[in-house]
């Protein structure tokens, strides 16, 4: 699936919640619970996303030209937010991630239920994922 197809799928899922704040927050936490467990060895200082109030760990690996992310957080809501980004970006090329236009946040009204601090942290998560993509793209270009 493309980045936009996945975003549209997420928008559709959230539209079923009909803007109910409590159900939306609960759903985000539920998404975090479904995130594959990150091994403790990856939860190092080097893998912490800077700019997040909660602790957020993020790693990435390149496999056959596509990037796969692993992530975790020490708070349920933030873990759910990480899971949304991983869902969108997993299995995409570095180029796709770098040029992705993330519009799902605005469409689901995310700013209403995550607040300013989490919004800044969410932006930091996106930035970190794009930095991984840039590093892998540079690495691939250097090999050519």
XYZ file of N, CA and C in Angstrom:
432
model
N 0.838 -1.191 0.000
C 0.000 0.000 0.000
C 0.877 1.247 0.000
N 0.373 2.302 -0.600
C 1.113 3.556 -0.610
C 0.890 4.303 0.703
N 1.730 5.293 0.957
C 1.603 6.124 2.152
C 0.206 6.748 2.199
N -0.272 7.258 1.066
C -1.589 7.901 1.044
C -2.726 6.901 1.249
N -2.592 5.711 0.699
C -3.632 4.694 0.914
C -3.726 4.325 2.396
N -2.580 4.205 3.045
C -2.570 3.870 4.469
C -3.170 5.021 5.279
N -2.810 6.255 4.926
C -3.378 7.412 5.624
C -4.895 7.457 5.460
N -5.371 7.184 4.252
C -6.817 7.190 3.996
C -7.515 6.108 4.817
N -6.850 4.973 4.967
C -7.389 3.880 5.776
C -7.507 4.329 7.246
N -6.480 5.003 7.737
C -6.484 5.506 9.117
C -7.596 6.542 9.297
N -7.728 7.439 8.345
C -8.775 8.468 8.399
C -10.149 7.803 8.464
N -10.340 6.774 7.659
C -11.601 6.037 7.642
C -11.881 5.387 9.004
N -10.857 4.766 9.586
C -11.014 4.128 10.902
C -11.423 5.155 11.965
N -10.765 6.302 11.968
C -11.063 7.329 12.962
C -12.439 7.968 12.722
N -12.877 8.000 11.467
C -14.192 8.591 11.186
C -15.309 7.760 11.815
N -15.059 6.470 12.009
C -16.050 5.603 12.650
C -16.268 5.976 14.113
N -15.292 6.668 14.700
C -15.392 7.078 16.100
C -16.201 8.368 16.250
N -16.514 8.984 15.127
C -17.414 10.137 15.078
C -16.969 11.291 15.994
N -15.657 11.492 16.116
C -15.143 12.612 16.897
C -15.250 12.461 18.404
N -15.677 11.298 18.890
C -15.788 11.062 20.334
C -14.383 11.025 20.932
N -14.075 12.034 21.760
C -12.729 12.181 22.317
C -12.279 10.961 23.122
N -13.127 10.500 24.013
C -12.767 9.384 24.881
C -12.504 8.118 24.062
N -13.388 7.839 23.111
C -13.207 6.647 22.269
C -11.948 6.776 21.402
N -11.669 7.988 20.933
C -10.496 8.216 20.088
C -9.213 7.949 20.867
N -9.130 8.498 22.071
C -7.946 8.281 22.902
C -7.798 6.794 23.232
N -8.898 6.152 23.561
C -8.875 4.718 23.863
C -8.392 3.923 22.646
N -8.873 4.301 21.459
C -8.480 3.613 20.229
C -6.977 3.778 19.976
N -6.455 4.983 20.189
C -5.019 5.226 19.994
C -4.206 4.343 20.956
N -4.670 4.263 22.201
C -3.960 3.412 23.169
C -4.027 1.942 22.755
N -5.164 1.544 22.210
C -5.338 0.164 21.723
C -4.364 -0.130 20.584
N -4.185 0.839 19.687
C -3.236 0.673 18.577
C -1.823 0.454 19.116
N -1.486 1.184 20.172
C -0.172 1.028 20.792
C 0.038 -0.354 21.372
N -1.043 -0.940 21.917
C -0.939 -2.286 22.488
C -0.662 -3.334 21.411
N -1.056 -3.040 20.175
C -0.862 -3.991 19.073
C 0.520 -3.860 18.426
N 1.257 -2.824 18.824
C 2.589 -2.623 18.268
C 3.488 -3.783 18.678
N 4.228 -4.365 17.732
C 5.138 -5.451 18.096
C 6.098 -5.005 19.207
N 6.371 -5.896 20.124
C 7.222 -5.577 21.270
C 8.639 -5.268 20.788
N 9.170 -4.161 21.288
C 10.544 -3.779 20.972
C 11.437 -4.434 22.025
N 12.522 -5.059 21.576
C 13.384 -5.723 22.561
C 14.098 -4.691 23.433
N 14.322 -5.070 24.666
C 14.912 -4.150 25.641
C 16.301 -3.661 25.230
N 17.013 -4.461 24.492
C 18.354 -4.072 24.044
C 18.313 -2.847 23.128
N 17.176 -2.606 22.472
C 17.027 -1.447 21.587
C 16.610 -0.186 22.336
N 16.218 -0.354 23.586
C 15.766 0.802 24.373
C 16.958 1.480 25.036
N 17.792 2.051 24.177
C 18.993 2.731 24.641
C 18.834 4.239 24.476
N 19.738 4.945 25.090
C 19.752 6.412 24.997
C 19.882 6.863 23.534
N 20.665 6.123 22.753
C 20.873 6.469 21.340
C 19.583 6.396 20.525
N 18.648 5.557 20.947
C 17.410 5.367 20.180
C 16.237 6.207 20.694
N 16.485 7.048 21.683
C 15.418 7.906 22.196
C 15.198 9.063 21.228
N 13.939 9.331 20.941
C 13.581 10.457 20.068
C 13.666 11.732 20.902
N 14.527 12.639 20.466
C 14.697 13.907 21.183
C 13.477 14.795 20.897
N 13.035 15.516 21.918
C 11.914 16.438 21.733
C 10.580 15.874 22.181
N 10.584 14.653 22.678
C 9.351 14.050 23.182
C 9.350 14.154 24.704
N 8.207 14.516 25.260
C 8.082 14.588 26.705
C 8.126 13.173 27.300
N 7.429 12.247 26.662
C 7.484 10.839 27.061
C 8.758 10.242 26.484
N 9.128 9.079 26.998
C 10.254 8.374 26.381
C 9.741 7.643 25.157
N 10.388 7.877 24.037
C 10.041 7.203 22.787
C 11.332 6.657 22.194
N 11.332 5.357 21.952
C 12.477 4.709 21.314
C 12.082 4.370 19.893
N 13.011 4.583 18.975
C 12.745 4.315 17.570
C 14.007 3.785 16.910
N 13.871 2.668 16.199
C 14.984 2.134 15.424
C 14.492 1.883 14.005
N 15.443 1.769 13.098
C 15.088 1.518 11.701
C 16.134 0.605 11.081
N 15.676 -0.194 10.127
C 16.598 -1.034 9.373
C 16.178 -1.002 7.911
N 17.159 -1.174 7.047
C 16.905 -1.176 5.604
C 16.969 -2.611 5.118
N 15.956 -3.025 4.367
C 15.898 -4.380 3.854
C 15.390 -4.324 2.414
N 16.227 -4.688 1.468
C 15.863 -4.669 0.041
C 15.288 -3.326 -0.398
N 15.915 -2.250 0.052
C 15.508 -0.912 -0.398
C 14.310 -0.328 0.334
N 13.794 -1.042 1.323
C 12.683 -0.494 2.093
C 13.059 -0.445 3.574
N 12.433 0.490 4.275
C 12.766 0.704 5.679
C 11.711 0.067 6.578
N 12.191 -0.533 7.654
C 11.302 -1.109 8.655
C 11.652 -0.497 10.007
N 10.636 -0.005 10.679
C 10.810 0.670 11.957
C 10.340 -0.201 13.106
N 10.937 0.042 14.248
C 10.498 -0.556 15.490
C 10.426 0.590 16.489
N 9.403 0.579 17.336
C 9.277 1.677 18.277
C 8.549 1.274 19.538
N 8.688 2.117 20.544
C 8.005 1.893 21.815
C 7.981 3.211 22.571
N 7.146 3.275 23.588
C 7.082 4.440 24.455
C 6.695 3.985 25.851
N 6.995 4.844 26.821
C 6.631 4.515 28.191
C 5.221 5.000 28.546
N 4.514 5.623 27.589
C 3.120 6.013 27.825
C 2.226 5.423 26.731
N 1.026 5.045 27.115
C 0.114 4.335 26.207
C -0.296 5.168 24.992
N -0.623 6.432 25.205
C -1.068 7.273 24.073
C 0.082 7.483 23.100
N 1.248 7.807 23.618
C 2.406 8.042 22.747
C 2.774 6.781 21.981
N 2.665 5.647 22.626
C 2.939 4.372 21.948
C 1.954 4.177 20.787
N 0.704 4.572 20.985
C -0.287 4.503 19.909
C 0.065 5.425 18.753
N 0.570 6.614 19.072
C 0.973 7.562 18.026
C 2.160 7.021 17.240
N 3.110 6.429 17.950
C 4.263 5.797 17.283
C 3.767 4.700 16.337
N 2.795 3.921 16.801
C 2.290 2.814 15.984
C 1.648 3.323 14.683
N 1.002 4.480 14.740
C 0.405 5.050 13.515
C 1.492 5.392 12.498
N 2.548 6.027 12.966
C 3.641 6.393 12.052
C 4.351 5.162 11.499
N 4.566 4.169 12.351
C 5.208 2.939 11.882
C 4.326 2.277 10.826
N 3.042 2.265 11.067
C 2.100 1.671 10.102
C 2.200 2.368 8.737
N 2.334 3.677 8.748
C 2.405 4.445 7.496
C 3.736 4.240 6.786
N 4.828 4.271 7.550
C 6.162 4.284 6.934
C 6.811 2.914 6.765
N 6.374 1.887 7.490
C 7.003 0.570 7.363
C 6.892 0.030 5.939
N 8.003 -0.481 5.439
C 7.995 -1.093 4.122
C 8.042 -0.095 2.962
N 8.291 1.173 3.286
C 8.389 2.201 2.243
C 9.859 2.471 1.936
N 10.113 3.030 0.768
C 11.486 3.368 0.396
C 11.905 4.665 1.096
N 13.213 4.867 1.243
C 13.675 6.125 1.840
C 13.124 7.339 1.092
N 13.130 7.263 -0.213
C 12.635 8.368 -1.060
C 11.162 8.667 -0.764
N 10.355 7.628 -0.657
C 8.925 7.791 -0.368
C 8.724 8.460 0.986
N 9.468 8.014 1.986
C 9.339 8.579 3.330
C 9.753 10.049 3.334
N 10.850 10.352 2.659
C 11.333 11.732 2.626
C 10.333 12.689 1.985
N 9.600 12.210 1.004
C 8.672 13.090 0.272
C 7.216 12.917 0.683
N 6.980 12.126 1.716
C 5.605 11.868 2.149
C 4.965 13.136 2.710
N 3.739 13.359 2.290
C 2.930 14.459 2.809
C 1.952 13.842 3.800
N 2.219 14.045 5.081
C 1.355 13.459 6.098
C 0.174 14.388 6.370
N -0.989 13.965 5.929
C -2.197 14.778 6.082
C -3.223 14.153 7.012
N -2.988 12.915 7.442
C -3.994 12.220 8.244
C -4.257 12.911 9.588
N -3.217 13.550 10.162
C -3.377 14.182 11.476
C -4.453 15.257 11.448
N -4.387 16.078 10.429
C -5.361 17.163 10.294
C -6.760 16.597 10.034
N -6.828 15.579 9.182
C -8.125 14.988 8.821
C -8.822 14.301 9.990
N -8.038 13.729 10.907
C -8.675 13.064 12.056
C -8.822 14.017 13.247
N -8.338 15.260 13.087
C -8.453 16.247 14.152
C -7.569 15.927 15.342
N -6.393 15.417 15.049
C -5.505 14.948 16.102
C -5.149 16.036 17.117
N -5.014 17.275 16.658
C -4.620 18.354 17.568
C -5.621 18.545 18.715
N -6.861 18.114 18.510
C -7.884 18.261 19.555
C -7.630 17.331 20.732
N -7.015 16.197 20.489
C -6.893 15.238 21.582
C -5.468 14.906 22.018
N -4.453 15.515 21.412
C -3.107 15.199 21.902
C -2.401 16.393 22.542
N -2.883 17.592 22.364
C -2.278 18.749 23.017
C -0.954 19.169 22.403
N -0.481 20.326 22.828
C 0.715 20.939 22.255
C 1.973 20.122 22.513
N 2.169 19.679 23.754
C 3.378 18.914 24.085
C 3.499 17.654 23.239
N 2.388 16.903 23.134
C 2.439 15.670 22.335
C 2.570 15.997 20.849
N 1.976 17.108 20.409
C 2.113 17.513 19.004
C 3.576 17.751 18.668
N 4.280 18.418 19.574
C 5.710 18.663 19.350
C 6.482 17.349 19.335
N 6.137 16.454 20.241
C 6.780 15.145 20.275
C 6.490 14.339 19.025
N 5.245 14.427 18.547
C 4.843 13.715 17.332
C 5.653 14.228 16.141
N 5.820 15.551 16.079
C 6.638 16.146 15.005
C 8.080 15.648 15.107
N 8.578 15.479 16.327
C 9.937 14.959 16.519
C 10.051 13.513 16.028
N 8.992 12.722 16.248
C 8.997 11.335 15.770
C 9.063 11.307 14.237
N 8.259 12.149 13.599
C 8.254 12.220 12.129
C 9.634 12.639 11.633
N 10.190 13.656 12.278
C 11.519 14.150 11.898
C 12.553 13.036 12.014
N 12.505 12.270 13.114
C 13.466 11.181 13.320
C 13.321 10.116 12.227
N 12.088 9.786 11.867
C 11.863 8.775 10.830
C 12.390 9.270 9.484
N 12.209 10.554 9.210
C 12.714 11.118 7.950
C 14.239 11.202 7.969
N 14.827 11.417 9.147
C 16.290 11.413 9.253
C 16.853 10.016 8.978
N 16.180 8.990 9.505
C 16.580 7.617 9.180
C 16.505 7.395 7.666
N 15.423 7.853 7.058
C 15.241 7.683 5.611
C 16.357 8.386 4.841
N 16.707 9.591 5.286
C 17.782 10.340 4.627
C 19.113 9.612 4.765
N 19.377 9.095 5.948
C 20.624 8.350 6.177
C 20.686 7.113 5.275
N 19.576 6.370 5.179
C 19.559 5.172 4.323
C 19.666 5.542 2.850
N 19.032 6.644 2.458
C 19.115 7.084 1.066
C 20.561 7.446 0.725
N 21.219 8.157 1.632
C 22.619 8.552 1.438
C 23.501 7.311 1.372
N 23.233 6.352 2.230
C 23.988 5.108 2.263
C 23.824 4.352 0.935
N 22.607 4.296 0.428
C 22.340 3.601 -0.841
C 23.009 4.311 -2.004
N 22.962 5.640 -1.987
C 23.551 6.425 -3.069
C 25.071 6.263 -3.074
N 25.666 6.187 -1.892
C 27.118 6.023 -1.780
C 27.591 4.696 -2.347
N 26.747 3.670 -2.272
C 27.095 2.337 -2.766
C 27.038 2.253 -4.281
N 26.258 3.141 -4.897
C 26.073 3.069 -6.361
C 27.272 3.550 -7.128
